[in-house]
Coordinates of C-alpha atoms and ligand atoms in Angstrom, one line a residue:
M1 CA 144.1 130.2 -80.4
S2 CA 145.1 126.6 -79.7
L3 CA 146.6 126.4 -76.3
T4 CA 146.1 122.9 -74.7
F5 CA 146.5 121.9 -71.1
S6 CA 147.3 118.5 -69.8
F7 CA 147.9 117.1 -66.3
A8 CA 150.1 114.3 -65.1
K9 CA 151.8 113.0 -62.0
S10 CA 155.2 113.3 -63.7
L11 CA 156.3 114.6 -67.1
K12 CA 155.9 112.1 -69.9
S13 CA 156.7 114.1 -73.0
K14 CA 159.3 116.7 -73.8
A15 CA 158.8 120.4 -73.2
D16 CA 161.1 123.3 -74.1
T17 CA 160.5 125.2 -70.9
A18 CA 160.1 124.3 -67.2
V19 CA 158.3 126.4 -64.7
I20 CA 159.2 126.1 -61.0
F21 CA 157.5 127.9 -58.1
L22 CA 159.6 129.9 -55.7
T23 CA 158.8 131.4 -52.4
K24 CA 160.3 134.6 -51.0
E25 CA 163.2 132.7 -49.5
K26 CA 164.0 131.4 -53.0
K27 CA 164.4 127.9 -51.7
L28 CA 164.1 125.4 -54.5
T29 CA 161.3 122.9 -54.5
A30 CA 162.0 119.2 -55.3
S31 CA 161.8 119.7 -59.0
G32 CA 164.0 122.8 -58.8
V33 CA 166.6 120.8 -56.9
A34 CA 166.6 118.1 -59.6
L35 CA 166.9 120.6 -62.4
D36 CA 169.6 122.4 -60.6
K37 CA 171.6 119.2 -60.2
Q38 CA 171.2 118.4 -63.9
A39 CA 172.4 121.9 -64.7
G40 CA 175.5 121.6 -62.5
G41 CA 174.2 124.1 -59.9
L42 CA 173.4 126.8 -62.4
I43 CA 170.0 127.6 -61.0
K44 CA 171.1 128.1 -57.4
H45 CA 174.0 130.1 -58.7
A46 CA 171.8 132.4 -60.9
L47 CA 169.3 132.9 -58.1
S48 CA 171.8 133.9 -55.5
N49 CA 173.5 136.3 -57.9
E50 CA 170.3 138.0 -59.2
A51 CA 169.7 140.4 -56.4
N52 CA 166.9 142.2 -58.2
F53 CA 164.7 139.1 -58.3
K54 CA 162.7 139.1 -55.1
A55 CA 160.4 136.2 -55.9
D56 CA 157.4 138.5 -55.2
L57 CA 154.1 137.2 -56.3
G58 CA 154.0 137.0 -60.1
E59 CA 157.6 138.1 -60.5
T60 CA 159.6 135.8 -62.9
F61 CA 163.2 135.0 -63.6
T62 CA 164.2 133.1 -66.7
I63 CA 167.4 131.1 -66.8
T64 CA 168.8 129.5 -70.0
L65 CA 169.9 126.0 -69.2
P66 CA 173.1 124.2 -70.5
T67 CA 172.9 122.2 -73.8
K68 CA 172.3 118.8 -72.4
S69 CA 169.5 119.7 -70.0
D70 CA 165.9 118.3 -70.4
F71 CA 164.7 121.9 -71.1
A72 CA 166.0 124.9 -73.0
R73 CA 165.2 127.1 -70.1
V74 CA 163.6 127.3 -66.7
V75 CA 161.2 130.1 -65.7
C76 CA 161.1 130.7 -61.9
L77 CA 157.7 132.0 -60.8
G78 CA 157.8 134.0 -57.6
L79 CA 154.9 133.4 -55.2
G80 CA 155.9 135.9 -52.5
D81 CA 155.5 134.9 -48.8
F82 CA 152.1 133.1 -49.1
K83 CA 150.6 135.5 -46.6
D84 CA 147.5 136.5 -48.5
I85 CA 147.7 134.5 -51.7
D86 CA 144.2 133.7 -53.1
P87 CA 142.9 132.4 -56.4
I88 CA 142.7 135.9 -57.9
K89 CA 146.3 136.7 -57.0
A90 CA 147.3 133.3 -58.4
E91 CA 145.6 134.3 -61.7
T92 CA 147.5 137.6 -61.7
A93 CA 150.7 135.6 -61.3
G94 CA 149.7 133.3 -64.1
G95 CA 149.0 136.2 -66.4
K96 CA 152.4 137.6 -65.7
L97 CA 154.0 134.2 -66.2
F98 CA 152.4 134.0 -69.6
L99 CA 154.1 137.2 -70.6
S100 CA 157.5 135.8 -69.6
L101 CA 156.9 132.5 -71.4
D102 CA 155.8 134.4 -74.5
K103 CA 158.8 136.7 -74.3
A104 CA 161.1 133.7 -74.0
G105 CA 159.5 132.1 -77.1
A106 CA 158.3 129.0 -75.1
Q107 CA 156.1 126.7 -77.1
S108 CA 155.7 123.8 -74.8
V109 CA 155.8 124.3 -71.1
A110 CA 156.0 122.0 -68.1
V111 CA 154.7 123.5 -64.9
M112 CA 156.3 121.6 -62.0
V113 CA 154.0 121.6 -59.0
D114 CA 155.7 120.3 -55.9
A115 CA 154.6 120.4 -52.2
L116 CA 155.0 123.8 -50.7
P117 CA 155.2 123.1 -47.0
K118 CA 154.4 126.7 -45.8
L119 CA 151.4 127.1 -48.0
K120 CA 148.4 127.4 -45.7
T121 CA 145.8 129.9 -47.1
I122 CA 145.1 127.9 -50.3
K123 CA 145.3 124.3 -51.4
L124 CA 148.1 123.5 -53.8
E125 CA 145.7 122.2 -56.5
V126 CA 143.7 125.4 -56.2
L127 CA 146.8 127.5 -56.5
S128 CA 148.0 125.6 -59.5
A129 CA 144.6 125.5 -61.3
H130 CA 144.3 129.3 -61.0
I131 CA 147.9 130.0 -62.1
L132 CA 147.0 128.0 -65.3
N133 CA 143.8 129.9 -65.5
G134 CA 145.7 133.2 -65.4
I135 CA 147.9 131.9 -68.3
E136 CA 144.9 130.9 -70.4
L137 CA 143.0 134.2 -69.8
R138 CA 146.0 136.3 -70.7
A139 CA 147.0 134.2 -73.7
Y140 CA 143.8 135.2 -75.6
S141 CA 144.3 137.2 -78.8
F142 CA 142.1 138.4 -81.6
T143 CA 143.9 137.9 -84.9
K144 CA 141.3 136.8 -87.3
Y145 CA 141.6 139.9 -89.5
K146 CA 145.4 139.8 -89.7
T147 CA 146.3 138.5 -93.2
K148 CA 150.0 138.0 -92.3
K149 CA 150.3 135.5 -89.5
S150 CA 153.0 136.1 -87.0
E151 CA 156.2 134.2 -87.7
K152 CA 156.7 133.4 -84.1
K153 CA 155.4 130.1 -83.1
P154 CA 153.0 130.7 -80.1
L155 CA 152.8 128.9 -76.8
S156 CA 150.7 125.8 -77.6
K157 CA 151.1 123.2 -74.9
I158 CA 151.2 123.3 -71.1
T159 CA 151.5 120.3 -68.9
M160 CA 151.1 120.5 -65.2
A161 CA 153.1 117.8 -63.4
G162 CA 152.7 117.0 -59.8
D163 CA 150.9 114.9 -57.2
V164 CA 147.9 117.1 -57.1
H165 CA 147.3 116.7 -60.9
T166 CA 143.9 114.9 -60.6
K167 CA 142.3 117.6 -58.4
A168 CA 144.0 120.4 -60.3
K169 CA 142.6 119.0 -63.6
S170 CA 139.0 118.9 -62.4
L171 CA 139.2 122.4 -61.0
F172 CA 140.8 123.7 -64.2
Q173 CA 138.2 122.0 -66.4
T174 CA 135.5 124.1 -64.8
L175 CA 137.5 127.2 -65.2
N176 CA 138.3 126.3 -68.8
H177 CA 134.6 126.0 -69.6
I178 CA 134.0 129.5 -68.1
N179 CA 136.9 130.8 -70.1
K180 CA 135.3 129.6 -73.3
G181 CA 132.4 131.9 -72.4
V182 CA 134.8 134.7 -71.6
F183 CA 136.5 134.3 -75.0
L184 CA 133.3 134.2 -76.9
A185 CA 132.3 137.5 -75.2
R186 CA 135.7 139.0 -76.1
D187 CA 135.5 137.8 -79.7
L188 CA 132.0 139.3 -80.0
V189 CA 133.1 142.7 -78.6
N190 CA 136.2 142.7 -80.8
E191 CA 134.3 141.8 -84.0
P192 CA 133.9 144.9 -86.2
P193 CA 130.5 146.5 -86.7
N194 CA 130.3 145.8 -90.4
T195 CA 130.2 142.1 -89.8
L196 CA 128.5 142.0 -86.4
Y197 CA 125.1 143.6 -87.1
P198 CA 121.8 142.3 -85.5
E199 CA 120.9 139.6 -88.0
A200 CA 124.4 138.3 -88.3
Y201 CA 124.8 138.4 -84.5
A202 CA 121.6 136.4 -84.0
Q203 CA 123.0 133.8 -86.3
I204 CA 126.3 133.6 -84.4
I205 CA 124.3 133.1 -81.2
K206 CA 122.4 130.2 -82.8
D207 CA 125.6 128.6 -84.1
E208 CA 127.4 128.9 -80.8
L209 CA 124.7 127.9 -78.4
K210 CA 122.3 125.5 -80.1
P211 CA 124.9 122.7 -80.4
L212 CA 125.4 122.9 -76.6
G213 CA 121.7 122.3 -76.0
V214 CA 120.6 125.9 -75.5
E215 CA 117.2 126.7 -77.1
V216 CA 117.5 129.8 -79.2
E217 CA 114.6 131.9 -80.5
V218 CA 115.0 135.0 -82.7
L219 CA 112.4 137.7 -83.0
D220 CA 112.8 139.6 -86.2
E221 CA 111.6 143.1 -87.0
K222 CA 108.2 141.9 -88.2
K223 CA 107.5 140.0 -85.1
M224 CA 108.7 142.8 -82.8
T225 CA 106.6 145.4 -84.7
K226 CA 103.6 143.1 -84.4
L227 CA 104.2 142.7 -80.7
G228 CA 104.4 146.4 -80.2
M229 CA 108.0 146.7 -79.2
G230 CA 108.2 150.3 -80.1
A231 CA 111.3 151.2 -78.1
I232 CA 113.8 148.8 -79.5
M233 CA 112.3 149.2 -83.0
A234 CA 112.7 153.0 -82.8
V235 CA 116.4 152.7 -82.0
G236 CA 117.0 150.5 -85.0
K237 CA 114.9 152.4 -87.4
G238 CA 117.7 154.5 -88.9
S239 CA 119.7 151.4 -90.0
E240 CA 119.3 149.2 -93.0
R241 CA 120.1 146.4 -90.7
Q242 CA 117.0 145.9 -88.6
P243 CA 116.8 144.9 -84.9
R244 CA 116.6 141.4 -83.5
M245 CA 115.8 140.1 -80.1
V246 CA 117.3 136.8 -79.2
I247 CA 115.9 134.6 -76.4
M248 CA 118.2 131.8 -75.0
R249 CA 116.9 129.1 -72.7
W250 CA 118.9 126.6 -70.7
N251 CA 116.9 124.1 -68.7
G252 CA 119.4 122.4 -66.5
V253 CA 117.3 121.5 -63.5
P254 CA 116.7 117.7 -63.4
K255 CA 113.1 116.9 -64.3
S256 CA 112.3 115.3 -61.0
K257 CA 112.8 118.5 -59.0
K258 CA 111.8 121.0 -61.6
T259 CA 111.3 124.4 -60.3
D260 CA 109.7 126.1 -63.2
R261 CA 110.7 129.7 -62.6
P262 CA 114.0 130.5 -64.2
V263 CA 116.7 133.1 -63.3
S264 CA 117.2 135.6 -66.0
L265 CA 119.8 137.8 -67.8
V266 CA 119.3 140.7 -70.1
G267 CA 121.9 142.3 -72.3
K268 CA 122.2 145.5 -74.3
G269 CA 123.4 144.7 -77.8
V270 CA 123.8 147.9 -79.7
T271 CA 126.1 146.6 -82.5
F272 CA 127.1 150.2 -83.3
D273 CA 126.2 153.4 -81.5
T274 CA 126.7 156.5 -83.6
G275 CA 124.3 158.4 -81.3
G276 CA 121.8 158.6 -84.1
I277 CA 120.5 162.0 -85.0
S278 CA 122.0 163.2 -81.7
L279 CA 125.3 162.2 -83.3
K280 CA 128.3 161.5 -81.3
P281 CA 131.6 163.3 -81.9
G282 CA 133.8 161.6 -84.5
A283 CA 136.9 161.0 -82.3
G284 CA 136.9 157.6 -80.8
M285 CA 133.6 156.6 -82.3
D286 CA 135.1 153.4 -83.6
E287 CA 135.1 152.2 -80.0
M288 CA 131.3 152.2 -80.1
K289 CA 131.4 148.8 -81.7
M290 CA 131.7 147.7 -78.1
D291 CA 128.2 148.9 -77.3
M292 CA 127.0 145.3 -77.5
G293 CA 129.3 144.3 -74.6
G294 CA 126.3 143.6 -72.2
S295 CA 124.8 141.2 -74.7
A296 CA 128.2 139.6 -75.3
A297 CA 128.6 138.9 -71.5
V298 CA 125.2 137.4 -71.5
V299 CA 125.8 135.1 -74.5
G300 CA 129.2 134.2 -73.0
A301 CA 127.7 133.4 -69.7
M302 CA 125.1 131.1 -71.4
K303 CA 128.0 129.3 -73.2
A304 CA 129.8 128.8 -69.9
I305 CA 126.6 127.6 -68.1
A306 CA 125.8 125.2 -70.9
L307 CA 129.4 123.8 -71.1
R308 CA 129.3 123.2 -67.4
K309 CA 125.9 121.6 -67.7
A310 CA 124.8 123.7 -64.8
K311 CA 121.7 122.5 -62.9
V312 CA 119.8 125.7 -63.3
N313 CA 116.9 127.0 -65.4
I314 CA 117.9 130.2 -67.0
V315 CA 116.5 132.4 -69.7
A316 CA 118.5 135.2 -71.3
I317 CA 117.5 137.9 -73.7
V318 CA 119.6 140.2 -75.8
G319 CA 118.3 143.2 -77.6
L320 CA 120.2 143.8 -80.8
A321 CA 120.0 147.1 -82.8
E322 CA 122.2 149.5 -84.7
N323 CA 121.8 153.2 -83.8
M324 CA 122.3 155.1 -87.0
P325 CA 121.3 158.5 -88.3
S326 CA 119.4 158.5 -91.6
H327 CA 116.2 159.9 -93.2
N328 CA 114.5 157.1 -91.5
A329 CA 115.9 157.4 -88.1
Y330 CA 114.0 158.2 -84.9
R331 CA 114.3 161.9 -83.8
P332 CA 114.7 163.9 -80.6
G333 CA 111.2 164.9 -79.8
D334 CA 109.6 161.7 -81.0
I335 CA 107.2 160.0 -78.6
I336 CA 107.3 156.2 -78.9
T337 CA 105.3 153.5 -77.3
S338 CA 107.3 150.8 -75.5
Y339 CA 106.2 147.1 -75.3
A340 CA 105.1 147.8 -71.7
G341 CA 102.6 150.3 -73.1
K342 CA 104.4 153.3 -71.5
T343 CA 105.0 156.2 -73.9
I344 CA 108.5 157.6 -74.0
E345 CA 109.5 161.1 -75.1
V346 CA 112.9 160.8 -76.9
L347 CA 115.0 163.8 -75.8
N348 CA 118.3 162.4 -77.1
T349 CA 118.7 159.5 -79.6
D350 CA 122.0 158.7 -78.0
A351 CA 120.3 157.5 -74.9
E352 CA 119.2 154.4 -76.8
G353 CA 120.4 151.6 -74.6
R354 CA 117.7 152.1 -72.0
L355 CA 115.1 151.9 -74.8
V356 CA 116.4 148.6 -76.0
L357 CA 116.6 147.3 -72.5
A358 CA 113.1 148.5 -71.6
D359 CA 111.4 146.2 -74.2
C360 CA 113.7 143.3 -73.2
L361 CA 112.8 143.7 -69.5
T362 CA 109.1 143.8 -70.2
Y363 CA 109.2 140.7 -72.4
I364 CA 111.2 138.6 -70.0
Q365 CA 109.0 139.4 -67.0
E366 CA 105.8 138.9 -68.9
K367 CA 106.8 135.6 -70.4
Y368 CA 109.0 134.0 -67.8
K369 CA 108.2 135.5 -64.4
P370 CA 111.9 135.1 -63.4
L371 CA 113.3 134.7 -59.9
F372 CA 115.6 137.6 -60.6
I373 CA 116.8 139.7 -63.5
I374 CA 120.3 141.0 -64.0
D375 CA 120.8 143.3 -66.9
L376 CA 124.2 144.2 -68.3
A377 CA 124.8 147.2 -70.5
T378 CA 127.4 149.7 -71.7
L379 CA 124.8 152.2 -70.8
T380 CA 126.5 155.5 -69.8
G381 CA 129.7 157.5 -70.3
A382 CA 128.9 158.8 -66.8
M383 CA 129.5 155.4 -65.3
M384 CA 133.0 155.3 -67.0
V385 CA 133.7 158.8 -65.6
A386 CA 132.7 157.6 -62.1
L387 CA 134.5 154.2 -61.9
G388 CA 136.9 154.0 -64.9
H389 CA 137.9 150.6 -66.2
E390 CA 138.2 148.9 -62.9
Y391 CA 134.8 148.7 -61.3
C392 CA 131.4 148.0 -62.7
G393 CA 128.7 150.2 -61.0
T394 CA 125.8 147.9 -60.0
F395 CA 122.3 149.1 -59.1
V396 CA 120.3 146.6 -57.1
N397 CA 116.8 146.7 -55.7
D398 CA 117.3 143.6 -53.4
N399 CA 119.9 143.3 -50.7
K400 CA 120.0 139.5 -50.8
L401 CA 120.8 139.5 -54.5
W402 CA 123.4 142.2 -53.9
D403 CA 125.1 140.1 -51.1
Q404 CA 125.3 137.2 -53.5
M405 CA 126.7 139.3 -56.3
E406 CA 129.2 140.9 -54.0
Q407 CA 130.4 137.5 -52.9
A408 CA 130.7 136.3 -56.6
S409 CA 132.6 139.5 -57.3
A410 CA 135.1 138.9 -54.5
D411 CA 135.6 135.3 -55.7
T412 CA 136.2 136.1 -59.3
G413 CA 138.0 139.4 -59.2
E414 CA 135.4 141.0 -61.5
K415 CA 134.9 144.1 -59.4
L416 CA 131.4 145.4 -58.7
W417 CA 130.5 148.5 -56.7
R418 CA 127.0 149.1 -55.5
M419 CA 125.4 152.3 -56.8
P420 CA 122.3 154.1 -55.4
L421 CA 118.8 153.6 -56.7
D422 CA 116.8 156.6 -55.5
P423 CA 113.1 157.4 -56.1
V424 CA 114.3 160.9 -57.0
W425 CA 115.9 159.7 -60.2
K426 CA 113.0 157.4 -61.0
T427 CA 110.6 160.4 -60.8
E428 CA 113.0 162.6 -62.7
M429 CA 112.5 160.4 -65.8
E430 CA 108.8 161.3 -66.0
S431 CA 108.0 163.5 -69.0
Q432 CA 105.8 166.6 -69.2
V433 CA 104.1 165.3 -72.4
A434 CA 104.6 161.5 -72.3
D435 CA 104.8 158.9 -69.5
L436 CA 108.6 158.9 -69.5
Q437 CA 111.5 160.7 -71.1
N438 CA 114.8 159.1 -72.0
L439 CA 117.0 161.8 -70.5
G440 CA 117.4 163.2 -67.0
N441 CA 116.7 166.9 -66.3
V442 CA 120.1 168.0 -65.0
G443 CA 122.3 167.3 -68.0
R444 CA 125.1 164.9 -67.4
F445 CA 124.9 164.9 -63.6
A446 CA 124.2 161.5 -62.1
G447 CA 123.8 160.2 -65.6
A448 CA 124.4 156.5 -64.7
C449 CA 121.8 156.9 -61.8
T450 CA 119.1 158.5 -64.0
A451 CA 119.6 155.8 -66.6
A452 CA 119.0 153.2 -63.8
G453 CA 116.0 155.3 -62.7
F454 CA 114.6 155.0 -66.2
L455 CA 115.0 151.2 -66.2
E456 CA 113.3 150.9 -62.8
H457 CA 110.1 152.0 -64.5
F458 CA 110.2 148.7 -66.4
V459 CA 110.8 146.4 -63.4
E460 CA 107.7 145.1 -61.7
D461 CA 107.3 145.5 -58.0
G462 CA 108.8 142.6 -56.1
T463 CA 111.1 141.4 -58.8
P464 CA 114.7 141.3 -57.6
W465 CA 116.7 143.2 -60.2
A466 CA 120.2 144.3 -60.8
H467 CA 121.5 146.6 -63.4
M468 CA 125.3 146.4 -64.2
D469 CA 126.5 149.4 -66.2
I470 CA 129.6 147.9 -67.8
A471 CA 130.5 151.0 -69.9
G472 CA 133.9 151.2 -68.3
T473 CA 134.7 147.5 -67.8
A474 CA 133.6 145.9 -71.1
W475 CA 136.5 147.5 -73.0
S476 CA 139.9 148.8 -72.2
K477 CA 142.7 150.2 -74.3
Q478 CA 145.2 149.0 -71.7
D479 CA 146.3 145.4 -70.9
K480 CA 145.5 144.1 -67.4
P481 CA 147.3 141.0 -65.9
T482 CA 144.7 138.5 -67.0
T483 CA 142.9 140.6 -69.7
P484 CA 144.6 141.8 -72.9
K485 CA 143.4 145.1 -74.1
F486 CA 140.1 145.7 -76.0
G487 CA 137.1 143.4 -75.4
S488 CA 137.4 142.1 -71.8
G489 CA 134.6 139.6 -71.5
F490 CA 133.7 141.3 -68.2
G491 CA 130.6 139.9 -66.6
V492 CA 130.8 136.2 -67.7
R493 CA 132.8 135.1 -64.7
V494 CA 130.8 136.9 -62.0
L495 CA 127.4 135.8 -63.5
D496 CA 128.5 132.2 -63.7
K497 CA 129.9 132.2 -60.2
L498 CA 126.7 133.8 -58.8
I499 CA 124.6 131.0 -60.4
Q500 CA 127.1 128.3 -59.5
D501 CA 127.0 129.2 -55.8
H502 CA 123.4 130.2 -55.3
Y503 CA 121.0 129.0 -57.9
E504 CA 122.1 125.5 -58.9
A505 CA 119.9 122.6 -57.9
Ligands
BES1 N1 126.8 153.6 -75.4 C1 126.8 154.8 -74.8 C2 127.5 154.9 -73.4 C3 129.0 154.7 -73.5 C4 129.8 155.7 -73.6 C5 129.5 153.4 -73.3 C6 131.2 155.5 -73.6 C7 130.9 153.2 -73.3 C8 131.7 154.3 -73.5 C9 125.3 155.2 -74.5 O1 124.4 154.8 -75.5 C10 125.3 156.7 -74.6 O2 125.5 157.3 -75.6 N2 125.0 157.3 -73.4 C11 124.9 158.7 -73.3 C12 123.7 159.0 -72.5 C13 123.3 160.5 -72.5 C14 122.9 160.9 -73.9 C15 122.2 160.7 -71.5 C16 126.2 159.2 -72.6 O3 126.7 158.5 -71.8 O4 126.7 160.3 -73.0
MN2 MN1 124.2 156.1 -77.1
ZN3 ZN1 124.9 153.1 -76.5

């Protein structure tokens, strides 16, 4: 995808499409008036005759302009009545605007940003930057495996023209860095499981992050076996393609005020989840290529953080494994020994994510003593049943961390909902014959909560920890305003925002 953005006080080069903003009164802005004049009053005429166009937030109206105009068409973007417009709503409007531009066949677009006198709740540059951000987020597509390229020339150039261009540009640059992380996460989730297996994935992480100054270390199967990481190794045993653990470090705190304890992220990277010997049903199994969505969000967040040159020390770990049935696979009934030394009775090989995370959690605490840990995982179908594709259930053992996450969630529109951690579920995961078991006792009931209860056994007392079960949010078969269907990149923005607002020096 090659969509470029530029910013100027006034338009310098030609564009085929102009975008003007309209409030509910449909009163033209300065640029709108100028365009209307050039078009002999066509715009005013069209607007007053089009009763169905209410100029609600995100609603668009496209008008073809006469032959001699500067543009082939103008797209009017409704902004409603400004009452409760915020950055997230501006992005939604931007996403919808992209669809109209795409439908009209626009290739180069000039977004005319004029003063909007009644705009009070948000600065004009913030509004503009987030509208552009919505366009960029929605314009993403995953086409690398299409051998026939689309004949339609895509939207490739957007210029924002207006007095607030300098401020809008600097705001957008930060958002654009974060989007690069979001797009990497989406690409990784969308990548098929025959090409994205643990070893290949580890290489991609190196290729993506090392040039940005992130230290990347890969533990292979020999190293992990030697270290005694019996949980992640058991999960990957059935596959020819052996597990990897990838450790990423970004040291962005200036040397003079170095606080050595980093913040930390952990991601589940099951590159394909067949369920193993506890095999999943065939229908829809293809979607289990997204079972590395947690790791993708973590890698994407590291990319965003490095691109922003964030002043934070951060260490991230992803556990990569393929869960396959084979003569070599781990079995229900097996008792394995985790890196923490705790034995685990495997009651279901499809509850593999928690095993992968267990060894990652132990390693990160032992080695880095982090200020907090946030893990992300497509952990349970139960989470998807509970909250669908809209909210990510989040289990947190620390109220301060939750407050910060809730704020970051409200600011980015990546919706989090706090879920309960209860000692009952922690206890439920104790086995009769081993220290722990990987399944709750009451079947599917509270499945997301018992999974969190299992993970809790691997978090040391006093370590602030959050577990984000992104089973429902990492992937969707339906388009959303700023997220095309399939891999969503969910998590990158909320993690980046949390760090930006609370953990940067
Ligand atoms: N990766 C799945 C969870 C999942 C399901 C993610 C659907 C996204 C969509 C996980 O490894 C799994 O299989 N969980 C089991 C746990 C059960 C065996 C306790 C589940 O949810 O059924
Ligand atoms: Mn599974
Ligand atoms: Zn899984």
